[in-house]
Amino acid sequence: MLDFYAAQSTFTDPGPLAAWIDGVPRELIRESAARLVFHYWANGDLARHGFTPDRVGEVNLRYADAMLARARELDPAPPPAGRQETGRLLGCCRDNTVLYLALARHHGIPARARYGFADYLIPGWWLDHMIPEVWDGGRWRLVEPEFEQGYTTPGESEPLPLGDMPRERFLTAGRAWRSCRAGKADPRRFVTAPGIEDPRLRGLPLVARSVVFDLAALNKHEMLTWDRWGAMDDLPGERVDDLAADIEAGRFREAYTGPDVVVPDVVASYPPPDHRRTEITLRAAGA
């Protein structure tokens, strides 16, 4: 499995941009991924940071080669060089994660994406989030690549250990689901954002969907969070129980079966800014 995760996926392969990232040292992979992306929410005011409305479409770049090409177009200085805000790709946690994976796998380092929930973004809430998990030679370690060194959760005094995130601060989707089902966690605190009232984007429906996203990512399909496929919005609780148990037990490959969870060649996507349904034909592996 380590060789599997050390190799690029269709989504993380830098393609012709591999030479552009050759100079990123292993110890600056996390920082490089953080410096390449600016979160498109930006406190609700992108214009204040100098972004024009037409740039919102950057959040829908799906593949690392396209993301890196856009980043180079904005600023030709290769990572890990610092960048102005508008010289960064407009994206979200998924983009930081995919770029981290592209950089780590480029070095032959086993790394994989994990979908789950973080409690360090908005105090009192578990926010839908995606971060990488990297093999450090003895264990799988969670890494937070969205923030530069020194990030401190609002209301806390100590910076977060971004290179080794505690698992009580980021719950992988299967663990979150099992905690909610066992009554150990309140599903009402698991949200895309506290102000979004859509019932599909909070509570158990959101956690169940995240389990499917996490399973796909563990099988190297690092999907956009507004993608939909199979029966991911209508899975019975017992089916999600089984998937979560398999993920927690390390049975990623065995659990990834059936049209209700396996990523097909064509998926539905509801991309920002208007979230209109779009049919997306995914690249074939190796294309």
PDB file of C-alpha atoms in Angstrom:
ATOM      1  CA  MET A   1       0.000   0.000   0.000  1.00  0.00           C
ATOM      2  CA  LEU A   2       2.895   2.412   0.575  1.00  0.00           C
ATOM      3  CA  ASP A   3       3.934   2.112  -3.068  1.00  0.00           C
ATOM      4  CA  PHE A   4       0.303   2.726  -4.067  1.00  0.00           C
ATOM      5  CA  TYR A   5       0.187   6.004  -2.137  1.00  0.00           C
ATOM      6  CA  ALA A   6       3.669   7.097  -3.258  1.00  0.00           C
ATOM      7  CA  ALA A   7       2.524   7.100  -6.895  1.00  0.00           C
ATOM      8  CA  GLN A   8       0.549   9.962  -8.397  1.00  0.00           C
ATOM      9  CA  SER A   9      -3.167   9.629  -9.024  1.00  0.00           C
ATOM     10  CA  THR A  10      -4.904  10.955 -12.116  1.00  0.00           C
ATOM     11  CA  PHE A  11      -5.829  13.996 -10.027  1.00  0.00           C
ATOM     12  CA  THR A  12      -2.426  14.739  -8.457  1.00  0.00           C
ATOM     13  CA  ASP A  13      -0.114  14.069 -11.414  1.00  0.00           C
ATOM     14  CA  PRO A  14       1.771  17.323 -12.179  1.00  0.00           C
ATOM     15  CA  GLY A  15       2.368  16.207 -15.771  1.00  0.00           C
ATOM     16  CA  PRO A  16       4.426  18.771 -17.702  1.00  0.00           C
ATOM     17  CA  LEU A  17       4.654  20.948 -14.577  1.00  0.00           C
ATOM     18  CA  ALA A  18       6.813  18.365 -12.797  1.00  0.00           C
ATOM     19  CA  ALA A  19       9.990  20.280 -13.637  1.00  0.00           C
ATOM     20  CA  TRP A  20       8.498  23.461 -12.169  1.00  0.00           C
ATOM     21  CA  ILE A  21       8.162  21.835  -8.741  1.00  0.00           C
ATOM     22  CA  ASP A  22      11.473  19.964  -8.800  1.00  0.00           C
ATOM     23  CA  GLY A  23      13.086  22.510  -6.499  1.00  0.00           C
ATOM     24  CA  VAL A  24      10.645  22.093  -3.607  1.00  0.00           C
ATOM     25  CA  PRO A  25      12.586  20.513  -0.722  1.00  0.00           C
ATOM     26  CA  ARG A  26      10.867  17.743   1.207  1.00  0.00           C
ATOM     27  CA  GLU A  27      10.822  19.827   4.382  1.00  0.00           C
ATOM     28  CA  LEU A  28       8.905  22.647   2.658  1.00  0.00           C
ATOM     29  CA  ILE A  29       6.176  20.629   0.954  1.00  0.00           C
ATOM     30  CA  ARG A  30       3.508  21.727   3.425  1.00  0.00           C
ATOM     31  CA  GLU A  31       4.515  25.389   3.284  1.00  0.00           C
ATOM     32  CA  SER A  32       4.651  25.294  -0.522  1.00  0.00           C
ATOM     33  CA  ALA A  33       1.102  23.920  -0.752  1.00  0.00           C
ATOM     34  CA  ALA A  34      -0.075  26.631   1.644  1.00  0.00           C
ATOM     35  CA  ARG A  35       1.541  29.425  -0.381  1.00  0.00           C
ATOM     36  CA  LEU A  36       0.006  28.351  -3.685  1.00  0.00           C
ATOM     37  CA  VAL A  37      -3.665  28.717  -2.691  1.00  0.00           C
ATOM     38  CA  PHE A  38      -5.881  31.514  -1.354  1.00  0.00           C
ATOM     39  CA  HIS A  39      -9.235  30.355   0.052  1.00  0.00           C
ATOM     40  CA  TYR A  40     -12.115  31.524  -2.099  1.00  0.00           C
ATOM     41  CA  TRP A  41     -14.378  32.303   0.875  1.00  0.00           C
ATOM     42  CA  ALA A  42     -11.939  35.006   2.093  1.00  0.00           C
ATOM     43  CA  ASN A  43     -14.330  36.183   4.776  1.00  0.00           C
ATOM     44  CA  GLY A  44     -16.919  36.755   2.062  1.00  0.00           C
ATOM     45  CA  ASP A  45     -15.025  39.591   0.380  1.00  0.00           C
ATOM     46  CA  LEU A  46     -12.657  38.560  -2.391  1.00  0.00           C
ATOM     47  CA  ALA A  47     -12.658  42.038  -3.897  1.00  0.00           C
ATOM     48  CA  ARG A  48     -11.085  43.429  -0.736  1.00  0.00           C
ATOM     49  CA  HIS A  49      -8.132  41.145  -1.392  1.00  0.00           C
ATOM     50  CA  GLY A  50      -7.836  42.259  -5.018  1.00  0.00           C
ATOM     51  CA  PHE A  51      -9.567  39.331  -6.738  1.00  0.00           C
ATOM     52  CA  THR A  52     -11.863  39.970  -9.687  1.00  0.00           C
ATOM     53  CA  PRO A  53     -15.151  37.991  -9.970  1.00  0.00           C
ATOM     54  CA  ASP A  54     -13.979  36.042 -13.015  1.00  0.00           C
ATOM     55  CA  ARG A  55     -11.323  34.286 -10.943  1.00  0.00           C
ATOM     56  CA  VAL A  56     -13.859  32.322  -8.855  1.00  0.00           C
ATOM     57  CA  GLY A  57     -13.799  29.634 -11.553  1.00  0.00           C
ATOM     58  CA  GLU A  58     -10.291  28.653 -10.410  1.00  0.00           C
ATOM     59  CA  VAL A  59     -11.869  26.721  -7.533  1.00  0.00           C
ATOM     60  CA  ASN A  60     -13.179  24.219 -10.082  1.00  0.00           C
ATOM     61  CA  LEU A  61      -9.746  23.199 -11.395  1.00  0.00           C
ATOM     62  CA  ARG A  62      -9.754  19.476 -10.800  1.00  0.00           C
ATOM     63  CA  TYR A  63      -6.271  18.272 -11.724  1.00  0.00           C
ATOM     64  CA  ALA A  64      -2.885  19.226 -10.285  1.00  0.00           C
ATOM     65  CA  ASP A  65      -1.329  19.939 -13.683  1.00  0.00           C
ATOM     66  CA  ALA A  66      -4.018  22.564 -14.422  1.00  0.00           C
ATOM     67  CA  MET A  67      -3.721  24.030 -10.922  1.00  0.00           C
ATOM     68  CA  LEU A  68       0.049  24.322 -11.176  1.00  0.00           C
ATOM     69  CA  ALA A  69      -0.183  25.781 -14.675  1.00  0.00           C
ATOM     70  CA  ARG A  70      -2.552  28.466 -13.406  1.00  0.00           C
ATOM     71  CA  ALA A  71      -0.306  29.177 -10.411  1.00  0.00           C
ATOM     72  CA  ARG A  72       2.706  29.568 -12.724  1.00  0.00           C
ATOM     73  CA  GLU A  73       0.688  31.865 -14.984  1.00  0.00           C
ATOM     74  CA  LEU A  74      -0.139  34.065 -11.984  1.00  0.00           C
ATOM     75  CA  ASP A  75       3.462  34.089 -10.723  1.00  0.00           C
ATOM     76  CA  PRO A  76       6.279  32.250 -12.547  1.00  0.00           C
ATOM     77  CA  ALA A  77       8.411  31.954  -9.401  1.00  0.00           C
ATOM     78  CA  PRO A  78       8.314  28.237  -8.491  1.00  0.00           C
ATOM     79  CA  PRO A  79       7.376  27.123  -4.981  1.00  0.00           C
ATOM     80  CA  PRO A  80       8.285  27.462  -2.189  1.00  0.00           C
ATOM     81  CA  ALA A  81       8.671  31.181  -3.020  1.00  0.00           C
ATOM     82  CA  GLY A  82       6.267  33.507  -1.251  1.00  0.00           C
ATOM     83  CA  ARG A  83       3.427  35.050  -3.265  1.00  0.00           C
ATOM     84  CA  GLN A  84       1.120  38.010  -3.148  1.00  0.00           C
ATOM     85  CA  GLU A  85      -2.483  37.060  -2.381  1.00  0.00           C
ATOM     86  CA  THR A  86      -3.604  37.595  -5.976  1.00  0.00           C
ATOM     87  CA  GLY A  87      -0.638  35.537  -7.170  1.00  0.00           C
ATOM     88  CA  ARG A  88      -2.139  32.493  -5.526  1.00  0.00           C
ATOM     89  CA  LEU A  89      -4.634  30.087  -6.990  1.00  0.00           C
ATOM     90  CA  LEU A  90      -8.142  30.805  -5.755  1.00  0.00           C
ATOM     91  CA  GLY A  91      -9.271  27.572  -4.151  1.00  0.00           C
ATOM     92  CA  CYS A  92     -10.157  25.730  -0.972  1.00  0.00           C
ATOM     93  CA  CYS A  93      -8.870  22.982   1.320  1.00  0.00           C
ATOM     94  CA  ARG A  94      -9.183  20.424  -1.461  1.00  0.00           C
ATOM     95  CA  ASP A  95      -6.721  22.404  -3.604  1.00  0.00           C
ATOM     96  CA  ASN A  96      -4.159  22.694  -0.813  1.00  0.00           C
ATOM     97  CA  THR A  97      -4.483  18.955  -0.273  1.00  0.00           C
ATOM     98  CA  VAL A  98      -4.176  17.960  -3.934  1.00  0.00           C
ATOM     99  CA  LEU A  99      -1.114  20.175  -4.358  1.00  0.00           C
ATOM    100  CA  TYR A 100       0.430  18.758  -1.193  1.00  0.00           C
ATOM    101  CA  LEU A 101      -0.130  15.248  -2.551  1.00  0.00           C
ATOM    102  CA  ALA A 102       1.343  16.219  -5.926  1.00  0.00           C
ATOM    103  CA  LEU A 103       4.478  17.560  -4.224  1.00  0.00           C
ATOM    104  CA  ALA A 104       4.852  14.665  -1.769  1.00  0.00           C
ATOM    105  CA  ARG A 105       4.289  11.963  -4.371  1.00  0.00           C
ATOM    106  CA  HIS A 106       6.696  13.786  -6.692  1.00  0.00           C
ATOM    107  CA  HIS A 107       9.309  13.019  -4.025  1.00  0.00           C
ATOM    108  CA  GLY A 108       8.092   9.409  -3.775  1.00  0.00           C
ATOM    109  CA  ILE A 109       6.576  10.029  -0.334  1.00  0.00           C
ATOM    110  CA  PRO A 110       3.439   7.995   0.431  1.00  0.00           C
ATOM    111  CA  ALA A 111       0.569  10.423   1.009  1.00  0.00           C
ATOM    112  CA  ARG A 112      -3.200  10.327   0.713  1.00  0.00           C
ATOM    113  CA  ALA A 113      -6.166  12.659   1.129  1.00  0.00           C
ATOM    114  CA  ARG A 114      -8.564  12.414   4.072  1.00  0.00           C
ATOM    115  CA  TYR A 115     -12.036  13.898   4.181  1.00  0.00           C
ATOM    116  CA  GLY A 116     -13.437  14.700   7.590  1.00  0.00           C
ATOM    117  CA  PHE A 117     -14.120  17.500  10.036  1.00  0.00           C
ATOM    118  CA  ALA A 118     -11.922  20.050  11.800  1.00  0.00           C
ATOM    119  CA  ASP A 119     -12.692  21.792  15.088  1.00  0.00           C
ATOM    120  CA  TYR A 120      -9.962  24.417  14.668  1.00  0.00           C
ATOM    121  CA  LEU A 121     -11.548  26.595  11.970  1.00  0.00           C
ATOM    122  CA  ILE A 122     -14.552  28.015  13.822  1.00  0.00           C
ATOM    123  CA  PRO A 123     -14.675  27.386  17.582  1.00  0.00           C
ATOM    124  CA  GLY A 124     -17.593  25.233  18.658  1.00  0.00           C
ATOM    125  CA  TRP A 125     -18.105  23.620  15.253  1.00  0.00           C
ATOM    126  CA  TRP A 126     -16.813  20.646  13.300  1.00  0.00           C
ATOM    127  CA  LEU A 127     -16.348  22.002   9.772  1.00  0.00           C
ATOM    128  CA  ASP A 128     -16.324  19.876   6.641  1.00  0.00           C
ATOM    129  CA  HIS A 129     -12.622  19.768   5.708  1.00  0.00           C
ATOM    130  CA  MET A 130      -9.979  17.862   3.743  1.00  0.00           C
ATOM    131  CA  ILE A 131      -6.308  17.450   4.616  1.00  0.00           C
ATOM    132  CA  PRO A 132      -3.490  15.051   3.654  1.00  0.00           C
ATOM    133  CA  GLU A 133      -2.140  12.140   5.616  1.00  0.00           C
ATOM    134  CA  VAL A 134       1.532  11.332   5.043  1.00  0.00           C
ATOM    135  CA  TRP A 135       3.625   8.295   5.932  1.00  0.00           C
ATOM    136  CA  ASP A 136       6.638   9.397   7.934  1.00  0.00           C
ATOM    137  CA  GLY A 137       8.357   6.014   8.076  1.00  0.00           C
ATOM    138  CA  GLY A 138       6.578   4.711  11.155  1.00  0.00           C
ATOM    139  CA  ARG A 139       3.021   6.009  11.114  1.00  0.00           C
ATOM    140  CA  TRP A 140       0.443   7.957   9.152  1.00  0.00           C
ATOM    141  CA  ARG A 141       0.541  11.603  10.203  1.00  0.00           C
ATOM    142  CA  LEU A 142      -2.145  14.201   9.482  1.00  0.00           C
ATOM    143  CA  VAL A 143      -0.900  17.470   7.956  1.00  0.00           C
ATOM    144  CA  GLU A 144      -2.702  20.802   7.615  1.00  0.00           C
ATOM    145  CA  PRO A 145      -1.511  22.517   4.378  1.00  0.00           C
ATOM    146  CA  GLU A 146      -4.045  25.345   4.192  1.00  0.00           C
ATOM    147  CA  PHE A 147      -2.250  27.664   6.626  1.00  0.00           C
ATOM    148  CA  GLU A 148       1.242  28.981   6.926  1.00  0.00           C
ATOM    149  CA  GLN A 149       3.253  28.356  10.069  1.00  0.00           C
ATOM    150  CA  GLY A 150       1.904  30.125  13.140  1.00  0.00           C
ATOM    151  CA  TYR A 151      -1.820  29.652  12.474  1.00  0.00           C
ATOM    152  CA  THR A 152      -3.743  29.826  15.719  1.00  0.00           C
ATOM    153  CA  THR A 153      -7.401  28.897  16.116  1.00  0.00           C
ATOM    154  CA  PRO A 154      -9.523  31.934  17.061  1.00  0.00           C
ATOM    155  CA  GLY A 155      -9.798  32.070  20.844  1.00  0.00           C
ATOM    156  CA  GLU A 156      -6.734  29.888  21.439  1.00  0.00           C
ATOM    157  CA  SER A 157      -3.260  31.031  22.461  1.00  0.00           C
ATOM    158  CA  GLU A 158      -0.993  28.319  21.032  1.00  0.00           C
ATOM    159  CA  PRO A 159      -0.357  27.830  17.294  1.00  0.00           C
ATOM    160  CA  LEU A 160      -1.544  24.535  15.878  1.00  0.00           C
ATOM    161  CA  PRO A 161       1.040  21.823  15.101  1.00  0.00           C
ATOM    162  CA  LEU A 162       0.286  21.969  11.380  1.00  0.00           C
ATOM    163  CA  GLY A 163       2.788  19.278  10.451  1.00  0.00           C
ATOM    164  CA  ASP A 164       1.328  16.737  12.865  1.00  0.00           C
ATOM    165  CA  MET A 165      -2.330  17.503  13.501  1.00  0.00           C
ATOM    166  CA  PRO A 166      -3.792  15.808  16.583  1.00  0.00           C
ATOM    167  CA  ARG A 167      -6.506  13.357  15.636  1.00  0.00           C
ATOM    168  CA  GLU A 168      -8.825  14.831  18.237  1.00  0.00           C
ATOM    169  CA  ARG A 169      -8.735  18.112  16.249  1.00  0.00           C
ATOM    170  CA  PHE A 170      -9.444  16.509  12.856  1.00  0.00           C
ATOM    171  CA  LEU A 171     -11.883  13.614  12.774  1.00  0.00           C
ATOM    172  CA  THR A 172     -11.720  11.491   9.654  1.00  0.00           C
ATOM    173  CA  ALA A 173     -15.196  10.969   8.225  1.00  0.00           C
ATOM    174  CA  GLY A 174     -15.560   7.366   9.379  1.00  0.00           C
ATOM    175  CA  ARG A 175     -14.560   8.251  12.910  1.00  0.00           C
ATOM    176  CA  ALA A 176     -16.945  11.212  12.903  1.00  0.00           C
ATOM    177  CA  TRP A 177     -19.807   9.012  11.696  1.00  0.00           C
ATOM    178  CA  ARG A 178     -19.189   6.339  14.288  1.00  0.00           C
ATOM    179  CA  SER A 179     -18.894   8.939  17.050  1.00  0.00           C
ATOM    180  CA  CYS A 180     -22.207  10.491  16.055  1.00  0.00           C
ATOM    181  CA  ARG A 181     -23.962   7.127  15.773  1.00  0.00           C
ATOM    182  CA  ALA A 182     -22.656   6.106  19.214  1.00  0.00           C
ATOM    183  CA  GLY A 183     -23.888   9.323  20.800  1.00  0.00           C
ATOM    184  CA  LYS A 184     -20.368  10.492  21.602  1.00  0.00           C
ATOM    185  CA  ALA A 185     -20.602  13.515  19.277  1.00  0.00           C
ATOM    186  CA  ASP A 186     -23.484  15.850  18.451  1.00  0.00           C
ATOM    187  CA  PRO A 187     -24.229  15.595  14.697  1.00  0.00           C
ATOM    188  CA  ARG A 188     -25.723  19.105  14.787  1.00  0.00           C
ATOM    189  CA  ARG A 189     -22.195  20.489  15.237  1.00  0.00           C
ATOM    190  CA  PHE A 190     -20.968  18.947  11.955  1.00  0.00           C
ATOM    191  CA  VAL A 191     -21.525  21.475   9.174  1.00  0.00           C
ATOM    192  CA  THR A 192     -20.193  22.861   5.925  1.00  0.00           C
ATOM    193  CA  ALA A 193     -20.496  26.280   7.603  1.00  0.00           C
ATOM    194  CA  PRO A 194     -22.626  27.350  10.576  1.00  0.00           C
ATOM    195  CA  GLY A 195     -24.671  29.799   8.498  1.00  0.00           C
ATOM    196  CA  ILE A 196     -25.622  27.296   5.780  1.00  0.00           C
ATOM    197  CA  GLU A 197     -29.018  25.852   6.689  1.00  0.00           C
ATOM    198  CA  ASP A 198     -29.367  23.367   3.821  1.00  0.00           C
ATOM    199  CA  PRO A 199     -30.050  20.054   5.659  1.00  0.00           C
ATOM    200  CA  ARG A 200     -27.896  18.200   3.128  1.00  0.00           C
ATOM    201  CA  LEU A 201     -24.876  20.273   4.208  1.00  0.00           C
ATOM    202  CA  ARG A 202     -25.015  19.602   7.920  1.00  0.00           C
ATOM    203  CA  GLY A 203     -25.594  16.809  10.405  1.00  0.00           C
ATOM    204  CA  LEU A 204     -25.666  13.108   9.602  1.00  0.00           C
ATOM    205  CA  PRO A 205     -26.392  13.552   5.862  1.00  0.00           C
ATOM    206  CA  LEU A 206     -23.176  15.570   5.514  1.00  0.00           C
ATOM    207  CA  VAL A 207     -21.144  13.136   7.614  1.00  0.00           C
ATOM    208  CA  ALA A 208     -22.449  10.159   5.614  1.00  0.00           C
ATOM    209  CA  ARG A 209     -21.487  11.833   2.331  1.00  0.00           C
ATOM    210  CA  SER A 210     -18.030  12.588   3.730  1.00  0.00           C
ATOM    211  CA  VAL A 211     -17.544   8.879   4.445  1.00  0.00           C
ATOM    212  CA  VAL A 212     -18.009   8.188   0.715  1.00  0.00           C
ATOM    213  CA  PHE A 213     -15.618  11.019  -0.201  1.00  0.00           C
ATOM    214  CA  ASP A 214     -13.026   9.640   2.214  1.00  0.00           C
ATOM    215  CA  LEU A 215     -13.361   6.116   0.832  1.00  0.00           C
ATOM    216  CA  ALA A 216     -12.901   7.418  -2.718  1.00  0.00           C
ATOM    217  CA  ALA A 217      -9.833   9.438  -1.670  1.00  0.00           C
ATOM    218  CA  LEU A 218      -8.283   6.419   0.034  1.00  0.00           C
ATOM    219  CA  ASN A 219      -8.592   4.760  -3.369  1.00  0.00           C
ATOM    220  CA  LYS A 220      -6.907   7.809  -4.965  1.00  0.00           C
ATOM    221  CA  HIS A 221      -9.988   9.555  -6.316  1.00  0.00           C
ATOM    222  CA  GLU A 222      -9.498  13.003  -4.737  1.00  0.00           C
ATOM    223  CA  MET A 223     -12.850  14.497  -5.676  1.00  0.00           C
ATOM    224  CA  LEU A 224     -14.187  18.050  -5.486  1.00  0.00           C
ATOM    225  CA  THR A 225     -16.462  18.496  -2.489  1.00  0.00           C
ATOM    226  CA  TRP A 226     -19.355  19.565  -4.729  1.00  0.00           C
ATOM    227  CA  ASP A 227     -19.170  16.373  -6.810  1.00  0.00           C
ATOM    228  CA  ARG A 228     -21.928  13.791  -6.504  1.00  0.00           C
ATOM    229  CA  TRP A 229     -22.134  10.195  -7.739  1.00  0.00           C
ATOM    230  CA  GLY A 230     -23.752   6.864  -7.005  1.00  0.00           C
ATOM    231  CA  ALA A 231     -26.122   6.800  -4.049  1.00  0.00           C
ATOM    232  CA  MET A 232     -23.960   8.934  -1.775  1.00  0.00           C
ATOM    233  CA  ASP A 233     -26.908  11.168  -0.794  1.00  0.00           C
ATOM    234  CA  ASP A 234     -29.259   8.257  -0.085  1.00  0.00           C
ATOM    235  CA  LEU A 235     -27.189   5.557   1.585  1.00  0.00           C
ATOM    236  CA  PRO A 236     -28.958   3.699   4.417  1.00  0.00           C
ATOM    237  CA  GLY A 237     -27.374   4.260   7.794  1.00  0.00           C
ATOM    238  CA  GLU A 238     -26.438   0.589   8.034  1.00  0.00           C
ATOM    239  CA  ARG A 239     -24.483   0.827   4.774  1.00  0.00           C
ATOM    240  CA  VAL A 240     -22.587   3.863   6.079  1.00  0.00           C
ATOM    241  CA  ASP A 241     -21.959   1.979   9.343  1.00  0.00           C
ATOM    242  CA  ASP A 242     -20.274  -0.793   7.367  1.00  0.00           C
ATOM    243  CA  LEU A 243     -18.242   1.614   5.221  1.00  0.00           C
ATOM    244  CA  ALA A 244     -17.065   3.570   8.262  1.00  0.00           C
ATOM    245  CA  ALA A 245     -16.088   0.366  10.069  1.00  0.00           C
ATOM    246  CA  ASP A 246     -14.148  -0.871   7.041  1.00  0.00           C
ATOM    247  CA  ILE A 247     -12.318   2.450   6.688  1.00  0.00           C
ATOM    248  CA  GLU A 248     -11.408   2.535  10.369  1.00  0.00           C
ATOM    249  CA  ALA A 249     -10.145  -1.065  10.101  1.00  0.00           C
ATOM    250  CA  GLY A 250      -7.986  -0.254   7.065  1.00  0.00           C
ATOM    251  CA  ARG A 251     -10.097  -2.207   4.579  1.00  0.00           C
ATOM    252  CA  PHE A 252     -10.087   0.621   2.018  1.00  0.00           C
ATOM    253  CA  ARG A 253      -9.726  -1.458  -1.108  1.00  0.00           C
ATOM    254  CA  GLU A 254     -12.198  -4.147  -0.069  1.00  0.00           C
ATOM    255  CA  ALA A 255     -14.876  -1.581   0.854  1.00  0.00           C
ATOM    256  CA  TYR A 256     -14.538   0.303  -2.411  1.00  0.00           C
ATOM    257  CA  THR A 257     -17.018  -1.725  -4.401  1.00  0.00           C
ATOM    258  CA  GLY A 258     -20.533  -1.283  -5.710  1.00  0.00           C
ATOM    259  CA  PRO A 259     -22.156   1.415  -7.891  1.00  0.00           C
ATOM    260  CA  ASP A 260     -23.451   3.226  -4.815  1.00  0.00           C
ATOM    261  CA  VAL A 261     -19.935   4.371  -3.806  1.00  0.00           C
ATOM    262  CA  VAL A 262     -17.432   3.740  -6.622  1.00  0.00           C
ATOM    263  CA  VAL A 263     -16.602   6.864  -8.638  1.00  0.00           C
ATOM    264  CA  PRO A 264     -17.890   6.379 -12.218  1.00  0.00           C
ATOM    265  CA  ASP A 265     -16.466   7.831 -15.410  1.00  0.00           C
ATOM    266  CA  VAL A 266     -19.071  10.634 -15.344  1.00  0.00           C
ATOM    267  CA  VAL A 267     -20.064  12.487 -12.174  1.00  0.00           C
ATOM    268  CA  ALA A 268     -22.466  15.308 -11.400  1.00  0.00           C
ATOM    269  CA  SER A 269     -20.891  18.473 -10.050  1.00  0.00           C
ATOM    270  CA  TYR A 270     -22.460  21.595  -8.512  1.00  0.00           C
ATOM    271  CA  PRO A 271     -19.603  24.107  -8.750  1.00  0.00           C
ATOM    272  CA  PRO A 272     -19.371  27.634  -7.359  1.00  0.00           C
ATOM    273  CA  PRO A 273     -20.396  30.293  -7.855  1.00  0.00           C
ATOM    274  CA  ASP A 274     -23.906  29.333  -9.043  1.00  0.00           C
ATOM    275  CA  HIS A 275     -23.890  25.615  -8.109  1.00  0.00           C
ATOM    276  CA  ARG A 276     -25.696  24.570 -11.271  1.00  0.00           C
ATOM    277  CA  ARG A 277     -25.579  20.866 -11.997  1.00  0.00           C
ATOM    278  CA  THR A 278     -22.888  19.970 -14.535  1.00  0.00           C
ATOM    279  CA  GLU A 279     -21.994  16.570 -15.949  1.00  0.00           C
ATOM    280  CA  ILE A 280     -18.228  15.971 -15.744  1.00  0.00           C
ATOM    281  CA  THR A 281     -16.407  13.256 -17.650  1.00  0.00           C
ATOM    282  CA  LEU A 282     -13.329  12.400 -15.632  1.00  0.00           C
ATOM    283  CA  ARG A 283      -9.929  11.788 -17.159  1.00  0.00           C
ATOM    284  CA  ALA A 284      -9.088   8.183 -17.706  1.00  0.00           C
ATOM    285  CA  ALA A 285      -6.258   6.859 -15.548  1.00  0.00           C
ATOM    286  CA  GLY A 286      -2.950   7.585 -17.229  1.00  0.00           C
ATOM    287  CA  ALA A 287      -4.475  10.133 -19.626  1.00  0.00           C
TER     288      ALA A 287
END
